[in-house]
Amino acid sequence: MSKFGELVDLNIPVLLDFYAEWSEASEAMHPVLRDVAAALGDKAKVIKIDVDKNSQLAEALRVKGLPTLMIYRDGEMKWRQSGEQNANTLIGLLKEHQ
């Protein structure tokens, strides 16, 4: 969990994608997240977290639906949503929290 704190305690927005390889909706988000990361470059960070490999973290954050997306900035959660999102929406949200 201490590593998680380091991941999200940045002065740029951090988009977390909680996913599972067996989830079709999670798989559909992969190209969207690539687009978001490419569009924002070093102005934001996109981190994918496999819930099967990080079950304690997923439980602690009460991740139920997949994918679950969260935006953190300076260690504080700013936004959270379950389900698929489009790249433009995510880019807009990340820019809001820069």
mmCIF file of C-alpha atoms in Angstrom:
data_model
loop_
_atom_site.group_PDB
_atom_site.id
_atom_site.type_symbol
_atom_site.label_atom_id
_atom_site.label_comp_id
_atom_site.label_asym_id
_atom_site.label_seq_id
_atom_site.Cartn_x
_atom_site.Cartn_y
_atom_site.Cartn_z
ATOM 1 C CA MET A 1 0.000 0.000 0.000
ATOM 2 C CA SER A 2 2.896 2.392 0.606
ATOM 3 C CA LYS A 3 3.821 2.058 -3.058
ATOM 4 C CA PHE A 4 0.276 3.094 -3.932
ATOM 5 C CA GLY A 5 0.728 6.286 -1.923
ATOM 6 C CA GLU A 6 3.869 7.065 -3.901
ATOM 7 C CA LEU A 7 2.066 6.406 -7.200
ATOM 8 C CA VAL A 8 -0.759 8.857 -6.542
ATOM 9 C CA ASP A 9 1.117 11.533 -4.592
ATOM 10 C CA LEU A 10 2.248 13.440 -7.681
ATOM 11 C CA ASN A 11 1.685 17.077 -8.614
ATOM 12 C CA ILE A 12 0.193 15.967 -11.934
ATOM 13 C CA PRO A 13 -3.083 14.068 -12.325
ATOM 14 C CA VAL A 14 -2.791 10.282 -12.169
ATOM 15 C CA LEU A 15 -5.433 8.192 -13.942
ATOM 16 C CA LEU A 16 -5.779 4.726 -12.452
ATOM 17 C CA ASP A 17 -7.452 1.998 -14.480
ATOM 18 C CA PHE A 18 -8.513 -0.991 -12.399
ATOM 19 C CA TYR A 19 -9.001 -3.796 -14.887
ATOM 20 C CA ALA A 20 -8.990 -7.576 -15.344
ATOM 21 C CA GLU A 21 -7.814 -9.475 -18.397
ATOM 22 C CA TRP A 22 -11.025 -11.534 -18.444
ATOM 23 C CA SER A 23 -13.221 -8.401 -18.605
ATOM 24 C CA GLU A 24 -14.211 -7.369 -22.135
ATOM 25 C CA ALA A 25 -15.036 -3.819 -21.015
ATOM 26 C CA SER A 26 -11.571 -3.547 -19.445
ATOM 27 C CA GLU A 27 -9.946 -4.781 -22.650
ATOM 28 C CA ALA A 28 -11.930 -2.211 -24.659
ATOM 29 C CA MET A 29 -10.402 0.570 -22.549
ATOM 30 C CA HIS A 30 -6.771 -0.287 -23.439
ATOM 31 C CA PRO A 31 -6.636 1.659 -26.744
ATOM 32 C CA VAL A 32 -8.559 4.554 -25.145
ATOM 33 C CA LEU A 33 -5.996 4.779 -22.346
ATOM 34 C CA ARG A 34 -3.136 4.662 -24.864
ATOM 35 C CA ASP A 35 -4.729 7.623 -26.663
ATOM 36 C CA VAL A 36 -5.135 9.532 -23.388
ATOM 37 C CA ALA A 37 -1.509 8.901 -22.397
ATOM 38 C CA ALA A 38 -0.287 9.951 -25.860
ATOM 39 C CA ALA A 39 -2.416 13.111 -25.873
ATOM 40 C CA LEU A 40 -1.271 14.318 -22.451
ATOM 41 C CA GLY A 41 2.357 13.169 -22.475
ATOM 42 C CA ASP A 42 4.103 14.167 -19.243
ATOM 43 C CA LYS A 43 1.185 16.361 -18.079
ATOM 44 C CA ALA A 44 -0.547 13.294 -16.610
ATOM 45 C CA LYS A 45 0.203 9.694 -15.771
ATOM 46 C CA VAL A 46 -1.898 6.646 -16.721
ATOM 47 C CA ILE A 47 -1.467 3.546 -14.569
ATOM 48 C CA LYS A 48 -3.196 0.231 -15.172
ATOM 49 C CA ILE A 49 -3.811 -1.967 -12.136
ATOM 50 C CA ASP A 50 -4.802 -5.622 -12.574
ATOM 51 C CA VAL A 51 -7.367 -6.385 -9.850
ATOM 52 C CA ASP A 52 -6.468 -10.093 -9.888
ATOM 53 C CA LYS A 53 -2.836 -9.280 -9.022
ATOM 54 C CA ASN A 54 -3.698 -6.403 -6.644
ATOM 55 C CA SER A 55 -6.790 -7.718 -4.891
ATOM 56 C CA GLN A 56 -5.971 -6.096 -1.528
ATOM 57 C CA LEU A 57 -5.719 -2.649 -3.101
ATOM 58 C CA ALA A 58 -8.902 -3.197 -5.143
ATOM 59 C CA GLU A 59 -10.704 -4.278 -1.967
ATOM 60 C CA ALA A 60 -9.392 -1.323 0.028
ATOM 61 C CA LEU A 61 -10.659 1.070 -2.658
ATOM 62 C CA ARG A 62 -13.951 -0.869 -2.962
ATOM 63 C CA VAL A 63 -13.520 -1.591 -6.660
ATOM 64 C CA LYS A 64 -16.599 -3.576 -7.683
ATOM 65 C CA GLY A 65 -17.254 -2.941 -11.387
ATOM 66 C CA LEU A 66 -14.659 -3.155 -14.139
ATOM 67 C CA PRO A 67 -13.147 -1.097 -15.418
ATOM 68 C CA THR A 68 -13.055 1.362 -12.531
ATOM 69 C CA LEU A 69 -11.222 4.585 -13.308
ATOM 70 C CA MET A 70 -9.925 7.052 -10.715
ATOM 71 C CA ILE A 71 -8.082 10.333 -10.954
ATOM 72 C CA TYR A 72 -5.731 11.314 -8.130
ATOM 73 C CA ARG A 73 -3.739 14.507 -7.691
ATOM 74 C CA ASP A 74 -1.365 15.164 -4.793
ATOM 75 C CA GLY A 75 -2.485 11.921 -3.140
ATOM 76 C CA GLU A 76 -6.169 12.878 -3.133
ATOM 77 C CA MET A 77 -8.912 11.210 -5.174
ATOM 78 C CA LYS A 78 -10.526 13.809 -7.446
ATOM 79 C CA TRP A 79 -12.795 11.661 -9.611
ATOM 80 C CA ARG A 80 -14.035 8.073 -9.825
ATOM 81 C CA GLN A 81 -16.236 6.219 -12.277
ATOM 82 C CA SER A 82 -16.951 2.601 -13.171
ATOM 83 C CA GLY A 83 -17.524 1.555 -16.761
ATOM 84 C CA GLU A 84 -16.087 2.520 -20.096
ATOM 85 C CA GLN A 85 -15.223 6.154 -20.844
ATOM 86 C CA ASN A 86 -14.114 7.779 -24.081
ATOM 87 C CA ALA A 87 -10.702 9.376 -24.547
ATOM 88 C CA ASN A 88 -12.013 12.934 -24.894
ATOM 89 C CA THR A 89 -13.900 12.723 -21.595
ATOM 90 C CA LEU A 90 -10.837 11.386 -19.774
ATOM 91 C CA ILE A 91 -8.509 13.966 -21.338
ATOM 92 C CA GLY A 92 -10.907 16.739 -20.311
ATOM 93 C CA LEU A 93 -11.098 15.437 -16.733
ATOM 94 C CA LEU A 94 -7.317 15.125 -16.457
ATOM 95 C CA LYS A 95 -6.836 18.650 -17.796
ATOM 96 C CA GLU A 96 -9.327 19.928 -15.183
ATOM 97 C CA HIS A 97 -7.107 18.538 -12.427
ATOM 98 C CA GLN A 98 -3.721 19.741 -13.739
#
